[in-house]
CSV table of N, CA and C in Angstrom, one decimal:
chain,number,residue,atom,x,y,z
G,576,UNK,N,0.9,-1.2,0.0
G,576,UNK,CA,0.0,0.0,0.0
G,576,UNK,C,0.9,1.2,0.0
G,577,UNK,N,0.6,2.1,-0.9
G,577,UNK,CA,1.4,3.4,-1.0
G,577,UNK,C,0.6,4.5,-0.4
G,578,UNK,N,1.0,4.9,0.8
G,578,UNK,CA,0.2,5.9,1.5
G,578,UNK,C,1.1,6.8,2.4
G,579,UNK,N,0.5,7.9,2.8
G,579,UNK,CA,1.2,8.9,3.7
G,579,UNK,C,1.8,8.2,4.9
G,580,UNK,N,2.7,8.8,5.6
G,580,UNK,CA,3.3,8.2,6.7
G,580,UNK,C,2.5,8.1,7.9
G,581,UNK,N,1.4,8.9,8.0
G,581,UNK,CA,0.6,8.9,9.3
G,581,UNK,C,-0.4,7.7,9.3
G,582,UNK,N,-0.3,6.9,10.3
G,582,UNK,CA,-1.2,5.8,10.5
G,582,UNK,C,-2.4,6.1,11.2
G,583,UNK,N,-3.6,5.9,10.6
G,583,UNK,CA,-4.8,6.2,11.3
G,583,UNK,C,-5.6,4.9,11.8
G,584,UNK,N,-6.4,5.1,12.8
G,584,UNK,CA,-7.3,4.1,13.2
G,584,UNK,C,-8.7,4.7,13.4
G,585,UNK,N,-9.7,4.0,13.0
G,585,UNK,CA,-11.1,4.5,13.1
G,585,UNK,C,-11.8,3.7,14.1
G,586,UNK,N,-12.4,4.4,15.1
G,586,UNK,CA,-13.1,3.6,16.2
G,586,UNK,C,-14.5,4.1,16.3
G,587,UNK,N,-15.5,3.3,16.1
G,587,UNK,CA,-16.9,3.6,16.2
G,587,UNK,C,-17.3,3.3,17.6
G,588,UNK,N,-17.9,4.3,18.2
G,588,UNK,CA,-18.4,4.1,19.6
G,588,UNK,C,-19.9,4.0,19.5
G,589,UNK,N,-20.4,2.8,19.7
G,589,UNK,CA,-21.9,2.5,19.6
G,589,UNK,C,-22.3,1.2,20.2
G,590,UNK,N,-23.1,1.3,21.1
G,590,UNK,CA,-23.7,0.0,21.7
G,590,UNK,C,-24.5,-0.7,20.7
G,591,UNK,N,-25.3,0.0,19.9
G,591,UNK,CA,-26.2,-0.6,19.0
G,591,UNK,C,-25.5,-1.3,17.9
G,592,UNK,N,-24.4,-0.7,17.3
G,592,UNK,CA,-23.7,-1.3,16.2
G,592,UNK,C,-22.9,-2.5,16.8
G,593,UNK,N,-22.3,-2.4,18.0
G,593,UNK,CA,-21.6,-3.4,18.7
G,593,UNK,C,-22.5,-4.7,18.9
G,594,UNK,N,-23.7,-4.4,19.2
G,594,UNK,CA,-24.7,-5.5,19.5
G,594,UNK,C,-25.3,-6.1,18.2
G,595,UNK,N,-24.9,-5.5,17.1
G,595,UNK,CA,-25.4,-6.0,15.8
G,595,UNK,C,-26.7,-5.5,15.4
G,596,UNK,N,-27.2,-4.4,16.1
G,596,UNK,CA,-28.5,-3.9,15.9
G,596,UNK,C,-28.6,-2.7,14.9
G,597,UNK,N,-27.5,-2.4,14.2
G,597,UNK,CA,-27.4,-1.4,13.3
G,597,UNK,C,-26.3,-1.6,12.3
G,598,UNK,N,-26.2,-0.8,11.3
G,598,UNK,CA,-25.2,-0.8,10.3
G,598,UNK,C,-24.3,0.3,10.4
G,599,UNK,N,-23.0,0.1,10.4
G,599,UNK,CA,-22.0,1.1,10.5
G,599,UNK,C,-21.8,1.7,9.1
G,600,UNK,N,-22.3,2.9,8.9
G,600,UNK,CA,-22.0,3.7,7.7
G,600,UNK,C,-20.9,4.6,7.9
G,601,UNK,N,-20.9,5.3,9.0
G,601,UNK,CA,-19.9,6.4,9.2
G,601,UNK,C,-18.4,5.8,9.4
G,602,UNK,N,-18.2,4.7,10.0
G,602,UNK,CA,-16.9,4.1,10.2
G,602,UNK,C,-16.4,3.7,8.8
G,603,UNK,N,-17.2,3.1,8.0
G,603,UNK,CA,-16.8,2.6,6.7
G,603,UNK,C,-16.5,3.9,5.8
G,604,UNK,N,-17.3,4.9,6.0
G,604,UNK,CA,-17.0,6.1,5.2
G,604,UNK,C,-15.7,6.8,5.6
G,605,UNK,N,-15.5,6.8,6.9
G,605,UNK,CA,-14.1,7.4,7.4
G,605,UNK,C,-12.9,6.7,6.8
G,606,UNK,N,-13.0,5.3,6.8
G,606,UNK,CA,-11.9,4.6,6.3
G,606,UNK,C,-11.7,4.9,4.8
G,607,UNK,N,-12.8,4.9,4.1
G,607,UNK,CA,-12.8,5.1,2.7
G,607,UNK,C,-12.2,6.6,2.4
G,608,UNK,N,-12.7,7.6,3.1
G,608,UNK,CA,-12.2,9.0,2.9
G,608,UNK,C,-10.7,9.1,3.2
G,609,UNK,N,-10.2,8.5,4.2
G,609,UNK,CA,-8.8,8.6,4.6
G,609,UNK,C,-8.0,7.9,3.5
G,610,UNK,N,-8.4,6.7,3.2
G,610,UNK,CA,-7.6,5.9,2.2
G,610,UNK,C,-7.6,6.6,0.8
G,611,UNK,N,-8.7,7.2,0.4
G,611,UNK,CA,-8.8,8.0,-0.8
G,611,UNK,C,-7.9,9.2,-0.8
G,612,UNK,N,-7.6,9.8,0.3
G,612,UNK,CA,-6.7,10.9,0.5
G,612,UNK,C,-5.3,10.5,0.7
G,613,UNK,N,-5.0,9.1,0.6
G,613,UNK,CA,-3.7,8.7,0.7
G,613,UNK,C,-3.1,8.3,2.0
G,614,UNK,N,-4.0,8.3,3.0
G,614,UNK,CA,-3.5,8.0,4.4
G,614,UNK,C,-3.6,6.5,4.6
G,615,UNK,N,-2.7,6.0,5.5
G,615,UNK,CA,-2.7,4.6,5.9
G,615,UNK,C,-3.8,4.4,7.0
G,616,UNK,N,-4.6,3.4,6.9
G,616,UNK,CA,-5.6,3.2,7.9
G,616,UNK,C,-5.4,1.7,8.4
G,617,UNK,N,-5.1,1.5,9.6
G,617,UNK,CA,-4.9,0.1,10.1
G,617,UNK,C,-6.2,-0.7,10.1
G,618,UNK,N,-7.3,0.0,10.3
G,618,UNK,CA,-8.6,-0.7,10.3
G,618,UNK,C,-9.6,0.1,11.1
G,619,UNK,N,-10.7,-0.6,11.3
G,619,UNK,CA,-11.8,0.0,12.0
G,619,UNK,C,-12.2,-0.9,13.3
G,620,UNK,N,-12.5,-0.3,14.4
G,620,UNK,CA,-12.9,-1.1,15.6
G,620,UNK,C,-14.2,-0.5,16.0
G,621,UNK,N,-15.1,-1.4,16.6
G,621,UNK,CA,-16.4,-1.0,17.1
G,621,UNK,C,-16.3,-1.3,18.6
G,622,UNK,N,-16.6,-0.2,19.4
G,622,UNK,CA,-16.6,-0.5,20.9
G,622,UNK,C,-17.9,0.1,21.4
G,623,UNK,N,-18.2,-0.3,22.6
G,623,UNK,CA,-19.5,0.2,23.3
G,623,UNK,C,-19.2,1.5,24.0
G,624,UNK,N,-20.3,2.2,24.4
G,624,UNK,CA,-20.2,3.4,25.2
G,624,UNK,C,-19.8,3.1,26.6
G,625,UNK,N,-18.5,2.7,26.7
G,625,UNK,CA,-18.0,2.3,28.0
G,625,UNK,C,-16.6,3.0,28.2
G,626,UNK,N,-16.5,3.6,29.4
G,626,UNK,CA,-15.2,4.3,29.7
G,626,UNK,C,-14.1,3.3,29.6
G,627,UNK,N,-14.3,2.1,30.1
G,627,UNK,CA,-13.2,1.1,30.0
G,627,UNK,C,-12.8,0.7,28.6
G,628,UNK,N,-13.8,0.6,27.7
G,628,UNK,CA,-13.5,0.2,26.3
G,628,UNK,C,-12.8,1.3,25.5
G,629,UNK,N,-13.3,2.5,25.8
G,629,UNK,CA,-12.6,3.7,25.1
G,629,UNK,C,-11.2,3.9,25.6
G,630,UNK,N,-11.0,3.8,26.9
G,630,UNK,CA,-9.7,3.9,27.5
G,630,UNK,C,-8.7,2.8,27.0
G,631,UNK,N,-9.3,1.6,26.9
G,631,UNK,CA,-8.5,0.5,26.3
G,631,UNK,C,-7.9,0.8,25.0
G,632,UNK,N,-8.8,1.4,24.1
G,632,UNK,CA,-8.3,1.8,22.7
G,632,UNK,C,-7.3,2.8,22.8
G,633,UNK,N,-7.4,3.8,23.7
G,633,UNK,CA,-6.4,4.9,23.8
G,633,UNK,C,-5.1,4.3,24.2
G,634,UNK,N,-5.1,3.4,25.2
G,634,UNK,CA,-3.9,2.9,25.7
G,634,UNK,C,-3.3,1.9,24.8
G,635,UNK,N,-4.0,1.1,24.1
G,635,UNK,CA,-3.4,-0.1,23.4
G,635,UNK,C,-3.2,0.3,21.9
G,636,UNK,N,-3.7,1.3,21.3
G,636,UNK,CA,-3.5,1.6,19.9
G,636,UNK,C,-2.2,2.0,19.6
G,637,UNK,N,-1.6,1.5,18.5
G,637,UNK,CA,-0.2,2.0,18.1
G,637,UNK,C,-0.3,3.0,17.0
G,638,UNK,N,-1.5,3.3,16.5
G,638,UNK,CA,-1.6,4.3,15.4
G,638,UNK,C,-1.3,5.7,15.9
G,639,UNK,N,-0.9,6.6,15.0
G,639,UNK,CA,-0.5,7.9,15.4
G,639,UNK,C,-1.8,8.8,15.5
G,640,UNK,N,-2.8,8.5,14.7
G,640,UNK,CA,-4.0,9.3,14.8
G,640,UNK,C,-5.2,8.3,15.0
G,641,UNK,N,-6.0,8.6,16.0
G,641,UNK,CA,-7.2,7.8,16.3
G,641,UNK,C,-8.4,8.8,16.1
G,642,UNK,N,-9.3,8.2,15.2
G,642,UNK,CA,-10.5,9.0,15.0
G,642,UNK,C,-11.7,8.2,15.6
G,643,UNK,N,-12.3,8.7,16.6
G,643,UNK,CA,-13.5,8.2,17.3
G,643,UNK,C,-14.7,8.8,16.6
G,644,UNK,N,-15.7,8.0,16.3
G,644,UNK,CA,-17.0,8.4,15.8
G,644,UNK,C,-18.0,8.0,16.8
G,645,UNK,N,-18.7,9.0,17.4
G,645,UNK,CA,-19.8,8.8,18.4
G,645,UNK,C,-19.3,9.2,19.8
G,646,UNK,N,-20.3,9.6,20.6
G,646,UNK,CA,-20.0,10.0,22.0
G,646,UNK,C,-19.7,11.4,22.2
G,647,UNK,N,-20.3,12.3,21.3
G,647,UNK,CA,-20.0,13.8,21.4
G,647,UNK,C,-21.1,14.6,22.0
G,648,UNK,N,-22.3,13.9,22.1
G,648,UNK,CA,-23.5,14.7,22.5
G,648,UNK,C,-23.6,14.9,24.0
G,649,UNK,N,-24.8,15.4,24.4
G,649,UNK,CA,-25.0,15.7,25.8
G,649,UNK,C,-25.6,14.6,26.6
G,650,UNK,N,-25.9,13.5,26.0
G,650,UNK,CA,-26.5,12.3,26.7
G,650,UNK,C,-25.6,11.8,27.8
G,651,UNK,N,-26.1,11.3,28.9
G,651,UNK,CA,-25.2,10.6,29.8
G,651,UNK,C,-24.4,9.4,29.2
G,652,UNK,N,-24.9,8.9,28.1
G,652,UNK,CA,-24.2,7.7,27.5
G,652,UNK,C,-23.1,8.2,26.6
G,653,UNK,N,-23.0,9.5,26.3
G,653,UNK,CA,-22.0,10.1,25.4
G,653,UNK,C,-20.7,10.3,26.2
G,654,UNK,N,-19.8,9.3,26.3
G,654,UNK,CA,-18.7,9.3,27.1
G,654,UNK,C,-17.4,9.6,26.4
G,655,UNK,N,-17.3,9.5,25.1
G,655,UNK,CA,-16.1,9.5,24.4
G,655,UNK,C,-15.3,10.7,24.6
G,656,UNK,N,-15.8,11.9,24.5
G,656,UNK,CA,-15.1,13.2,24.8
G,656,UNK,C,-14.6,13.2,26.2
G,657,UNK,N,-15.4,12.8,27.1
G,657,UNK,CA,-15.0,12.8,28.6
G,657,UNK,C,-13.7,12.0,28.8
G,658,UNK,N,-13.8,10.7,28.3
G,658,UNK,CA,-12.6,9.9,28.4
G,658,UNK,C,-11.3,10.5,27.7
G,659,UNK,N,-11.5,10.9,26.5
G,659,UNK,CA,-10.4,11.5,25.8
G,659,UNK,C,-9.8,12.7,26.5
G,660,UNK,N,-10.7,13.6,26.9
G,660,UNK,CA,-10.2,14.9,27.5
G,660,UNK,C,-9.6,14.6,28.8
G,661,UNK,N,-10.1,13.6,29.6
G,661,UNK,CA,-9.5,13.4,30.9
G,661,UNK,C,-8.2,12.7,30.9
G,662,UNK,N,-7.8,12.1,29.7
G,662,UNK,CA,-6.5,11.5,29.6
G,662,UNK,C,-5.6,12.2,28.7
G,663,UNK,N,-6.0,13.3,28.2
G,663,UNK,CA,-5.2,14.0,27.2
G,663,UNK,C,-4.1,14.9,27.9
G,664,UNK,N,-3.1,15.2,27.1
G,664,UNK,CA,-2.1,16.2,27.5
G,664,UNK,C,-2.6,17.6,27.2
G,665,UNK,N,-3.1,17.7,26.0
G,665,UNK,CA,-3.6,19.0,25.6
G,665,UNK,C,-4.7,18.9,24.6
G,666,UNK,N,-5.7,19.7,24.6
G,666,UNK,CA,-6.8,19.7,23.6
G,666,UNK,C,-6.7,21.1,22.8
G,667,UNK,N,-7.1,21.0,21.6
G,667,UNK,CA,-7.0,22.2,20.7
G,667,UNK,C,-8.6,22.6,20.4
G,668,UNK,N,-9.1,23.6,21.2
G,668,UNK,CA,-10.5,23.9,21.1
G,668,UNK,C,-10.9,24.4,19.7
G,669,UNK,N,-10.0,25.0,19.0
G,669,UNK,CA,-10.3,25.6,17.6
G,669,UNK,C,-10.9,24.5,16.7
G,670,UNK,N,-10.5,23.3,16.9
G,670,UNK,CA,-11.0,22.2,16.0
G,670,UNK,C,-12.5,22.1,16.1
G,671,UNK,N,-12.9,21.9,17.4
G,671,UNK,CA,-14.4,21.8,17.7
G,671,UNK,C,-15.1,23.1,17.4
G,672,UNK,N,-14.5,24.3,17.6
G,672,UNK,CA,-15.1,25.5,17.3
G,672,UNK,C,-15.4,25.7,15.8
G,673,UNK,N,-14.4,25.3,15.0
G,673,UNK,CA,-14.6,25.4,13.5
G,673,UNK,C,-15.7,24.4,13.1
G,674,UNK,N,-15.6,23.2,13.6
G,674,UNK,CA,-16.6,22.1,13.3
G,674,UNK,C,-18.0,22.6,13.6
G,675,UNK,N,-18.2,23.2,14.8
G,675,UNK,CA,-19.5,23.7,15.2
G,675,UNK,C,-20.0,24.9,14.3
G,676,UNK,N,-19.0,25.7,13.9
G,676,UNK,CA,-19.4,26.9,13.1
G,676,UNK,C,-19.9,26.4,11.7
G,677,UNK,N,-19.1,25.5,11.1
G,677,UNK,CA,-19.4,24.9,9.8
G,677,UNK,C,-20.8,24.1,9.8
G,678,UNK,N,-21.0,23.4,10.9
G,678,UNK,CA,-22.2,22.6,11.1
G,678,UNK,C,-23.4,23.5,11.4
G,679,UNK,N,-23.2,24.6,12.1
G,679,UNK,CA,-24.2,25.7,12.2
G,679,UNK,C,-24.7,26.2,10.9
G,680,UNK,N,-23.7,26.4,9.9
G,680,UNK,CA,-24.1,26.9,8.6
G,680,UNK,C,-25.0,25.9,7.9
G,681,UNK,N,-24.9,24.6,8.2
G,681,UNK,CA,-25.7,23.6,7.5
G,681,UNK,C,-27.0,23.2,8.2
G,682,UNK,N,-26.9,23.1,9.6
G,682,UNK,CA,-28.1,22.6,10.3
G,682,UNK,C,-28.7,23.6,11.3
G,683,UNK,N,-28.0,24.7,11.5
G,683,UNK,CA,-28.5,25.6,12.4
G,683,UNK,C,-28.1,25.4,13.9
G,684,UNK,N,-28.8,25.9,14.8
G,684,UNK,CA,-28.4,26.0,16.2
G,684,UNK,C,-28.2,24.6,16.9
G,685,UNK,N,-28.7,23.6,16.3
G,685,UNK,CA,-28.4,22.3,16.9
G,685,UNK,C,-27.0,21.9,16.9
G,686,UNK,N,-26.2,22.7,16.1
G,686,UNK,CA,-24.7,22.5,16.1
G,686,UNK,C,-24.1,22.6,17.5
G,687,UNK,N,-24.7,23.4,18.4
G,687,UNK,CA,-24.1,23.5,19.7
G,687,UNK,C,-24.2,22.3,20.5
G,688,UNK,N,-24.9,21.3,20.1
G,688,UNK,CA,-25.1,20.1,20.9
G,688,UNK,C,-23.9,19.2,20.8
G,689,UNK,N,-22.9,19.4,19.9
G,689,UNK,CA,-21.8,18.5,19.8
G,689,UNK,C,-20.6,19.0,20.6
G,690,UNK,N,-19.9,18.1,21.2
G,690,UNK,CA,-18.6,18.4,21.9
G,690,UNK,C,-17.4,17.9,21.1
G,691,UNK,N,-17.5,17.9,19.8
G,691,UNK,CA,-16.4,17.5,19.0
G,691,UNK,C,-15.1,18.1,19.5
G,692,UNK,N,-14.1,17.3,19.4
G,692,UNK,CA,-12.8,17.8,19.9
G,692,UNK,C,-11.6,17.1,19.2
G,693,UNK,N,-10.4,17.7,19.4
G,693,UNK,CA,-9.1,17.2,19.0
G,693,UNK,C,-8.2,17.4,20.1
G,694,UNK,N,-7.6,16.3,20.5
G,694,UNK,CA,-6.7,16.3,21.7
G,694,UNK,C,-5.4,15.6,21.3
G,695,UNK,N,-4.3,16.0,22.1
G,695,UNK,CA,-3.0,15.4,21.9
G,695,UNK,C,-2.7,14.6,23.2
G,696,UNK,N,-2.4,13.3,23.1
G,696,UNK,CA,-2.1,12.5,24.2
G,696,UNK,C,-0.7,12.7,24.7
G,697,UNK,N,-0.4,12.2,25.9
G,697,UNK,CA,1.0,12.3,26.4
G,697,UNK,C,2.0,11.7,25.5
G,698,UNK,N,1.7,10.6,24.8
G,698,UNK,CA,2.6,9.9,23.9
G,698,UNK,C,2.7,10.5,22.6
G,699,UNK,N,2.0,11.5,22.3
G,699,UNK,CA,2.1,12.2,20.9
G,699,UNK,C,1.0,11.8,20.0
G,700,UNK,N,0.1,10.8,20.4
G,700,UNK,CA,-1.0,10.4,19.5
G,700,UNK,C,-2.0,11.6,19.4
G,701,UNK,N,-2.6,11.7,18.3
G,701,UNK,CA,-3.6,12.8,18.0
G,701,UNK,C,-4.9,12.0,18.0
G,702,UNK,N,-5.8,12.5,18.8
G,702,UNK,CA,-7.1,11.9,19.0
G,702,UNK,C,-8.3,12.9,18.6
G,703,UNK,N,-9.1,12.5,17.7
G,703,UNK,CA,-10.2,13.3,17.3
G,703,UNK,C,-11.5,12.6,17.6
G,704,UNK,N,-12.4,13.3,18.1
G,704,UNK,CA,-13.8,12.7,18.4
G,704,UNK,C,-14.8,13.5,17.6
G,705,UNK,N,-15.5,12.8,16.8
G,705,UNK,CA,-16.5,13.3,15.9
G,705,UNK,C,-17.8,12.7,16.1
G,706,UNK,N,-18.9,13.4,15.9
G,706,UNK,CA,-20.3,12.8,15.9
G,706,UNK,C,-20.3,11.6,15.0
G,707,UNK,N,-21.3,10.7,15.2
G,707,UNK,CA,-21.4,9.4,14.5
G,707,UNK,C,-22.1,9.5,13.2
G,708,UNK,N,-22.6,10.7,12.8
G,708,UNK,CA,-23.3,10.7,11.5
G,708,UNK,C,-22.4,10.8,10.3
G,709,UNK,N,-22.9,10.3,9.2
G,709,UNK,CA,-22.0,10.3,8.0
G,709,UNK,C,-21.6,11.8,7.6
G,710,UNK,N,-22.5,12.7,7.7
G,710,UNK,CA,-22.2,14.1,7.4
G,710,UNK,C,-21.1,14.7,8.3
G,711,UNK,N,-21.3,14.4,9.5
G,711,UNK,CA,-20.3,14.9,10.5
G,711,UNK,C,-19.0,14.2,10.3
G,712,UNK,N,-18.9,13.0,9.9
G,712,UNK,CA,-17.7,12.3,9.7
G,712,UNK,C,-16.9,13.0,8.5
G,713,UNK,N,-17.7,13.3,7.4
G,713,UNK,CA,-17.0,13.9,6.2
G,713,UNK,C,-16.5,15.2,6.5
G,714,UNK,N,-17.4,16.1,7.3
G,714,UNK,CA,-16.9,17.4,7.6
G,714,UNK,C,-15.7,17.4,8.5
G,715,UNK,N,-15.8,16.5,9.6
G,715,UNK,CA,-14.6,16.5,10.5
G,715,UNK,C,-13.3,16.0,9.9
G,716,UNK,N,-13.4,15.0,9.0
G,716,UNK,CA,-12.2,14.5,8.4
G,716,UNK,C,-11.7,15.5,7.4
G,717,UNK,N,-12.6,16.3,6.8
G,717,UNK,CA,-12.1,17.3,5.8
G,717,UNK,C,-11.2,18.4,6.6
G,718,UNK,N,-11.7,18.8,7.8
G,718,UNK,CA,-11.0,19.7,8.5
G,718,UNK,C,-9.6,19.1,9.0
G,719,UNK,N,-9.7,17.8,9.5
G,719,UNK,CA,-8.5,17.1,10.1
G,719,UNK,C,-7.5,17.0,9.0
G,720,UNK,N,-7.8,16.5,7.8
G,720,UNK,CA,-6.9,16.3,6.7
G,720,UNK,C,-6.1,17.6,6.4
G,721,UNK,N,-6.8,18.7,6.4
G,721,UNK,CA,-6.1,19.9,6.1
G,721,UNK,C,-5.0,20.4,7.1
G,722,UNK,N,-5.1,19.9,8.4
G,722,UNK,CA,-4.2,20.3,9.4
G,722,UNK,C,-3.3,19.2,10.0
G,723,UNK,N,-3.6,18.0,9.7
G,723,UNK,CA,-2.9,16.9,10.4
G,723,UNK,C,-1.4,16.9,10.3
G,724,UNK,N,-0.8,17.2,9.1
G,724,UNK,CA,0.6,17.3,8.9
G,724,UNK,C,1.2,18.4,9.8
G,725,UNK,N,0.6,19.5,9.9
G,725,UNK,CA,1.1,20.6,10.7
G,725,UNK,C,0.9,20.2,12.2
G,726,UNK,N,-0.1,19.7,12.6
G,726,UNK,CA,-0.3,19.2,14.0
G,726,UNK,C,0.8,18.3,14.4
G,727,UNK,N,1.1,17.3,13.6
G,727,UNK,CA,2.1,16.3,14.0
G,727,UNK,C,3.4,17.0,14.0
G,728,UNK,N,3.7,17.9,13.0
G,728,UNK,CA,5.0,18.6,13.1
G,728,UNK,C,5.1,19.3,14.4
G,729,UNK,N,4.1,20.0,14.8
G,729,UNK,CA,4.2,20.7,16.1
G,729,UNK,C,4.4,19.9,17.3
G,730,UNK,N,3.6,18.8,17.3
G,730,UNK,CA,3.7,17.8,18.5
G,730,UNK,C,5.1,17.2,18.6
G,731,UNK,N,5.7,17.0,17.5
G,731,UNK,CA,7.0,16.3,17.4
G,731,UNK,C,8.1,17.3,17.6
G,732,UNK,N,7.9,18.6,17.5
G,732,UNK,CA,9.0,19.6,17.5
G,732,UNK,C,9.2,20.2,18.9
G,733,UNK,N,10.3,19.7,19.5
G,733,UNK,CA,10.6,20.2,20.9
G,733,UNK,C,11.4,21.4,20.8
G,734,UNK,N,12.3,21.5,19.8
G,734,UNK,CA,13.1,22.7,19.6
G,734,UNK,C,13.3,22.9,18.1
G,735,UNK,N,13.8,24.1,17.8
G,735,UNK,CA,14.2,24.4,16.4
G,735,UNK,C,13.0,25.2,15.8
G,736,UNK,N,13.3,25.6,14.5
G,736,UNK,CA,12.3,26.5,13.8
G,736,UNK,C,11.2,25.7,13.2
G,737,UNK,N,10.2,26.4,12.8
G,737,UNK,CA,9.1,25.8,12.1
G,737,UNK,C,9.6,25.4,10.7
G,738,UNK,N,9.0,24.3,10.2
G,738,UNK,CA,9.3,23.8,8.9
G,738,UNK,C,8.7,24.9,7.9
G,739,UNK,N,9.4,25.1,6.8
G,739,UNK,CA,8.9,26.1,5.9
G,739,UNK,C,7.8,25.6,5.0
């Protein structure tokens, strides 16, 4: 496979899909978008809305970028953002702000209901949490793809000038 150096993993957070009660459209779409843009994707995993399952993925994944789909809303079952933020080194609020702004332009004020985020873990992994809908997946990945090279450059640069 000829792809960019960044290895991605897609993780769908859904009790329904995990139990076989639904069809995963967004996870498949995410893998397809990333591969079409030339990124390496190790695969897709489905986990439940469980603190333990989400944390296990964060700790055990070897990929540089993890894209979680689901768990961004206000429901008590929406845990993904909470787990990621509680274990992150640093979060970049501009990612979620831009996502909500662009979503607002499409669907209106319901855009405020998402807690979409991008965080950097202590080990340098980049973790993005997007809503589980296909449209949100496309929009979030479009934003991510435009900035991922620069984010990784910054995370890896302890000293020295910015790359030109």
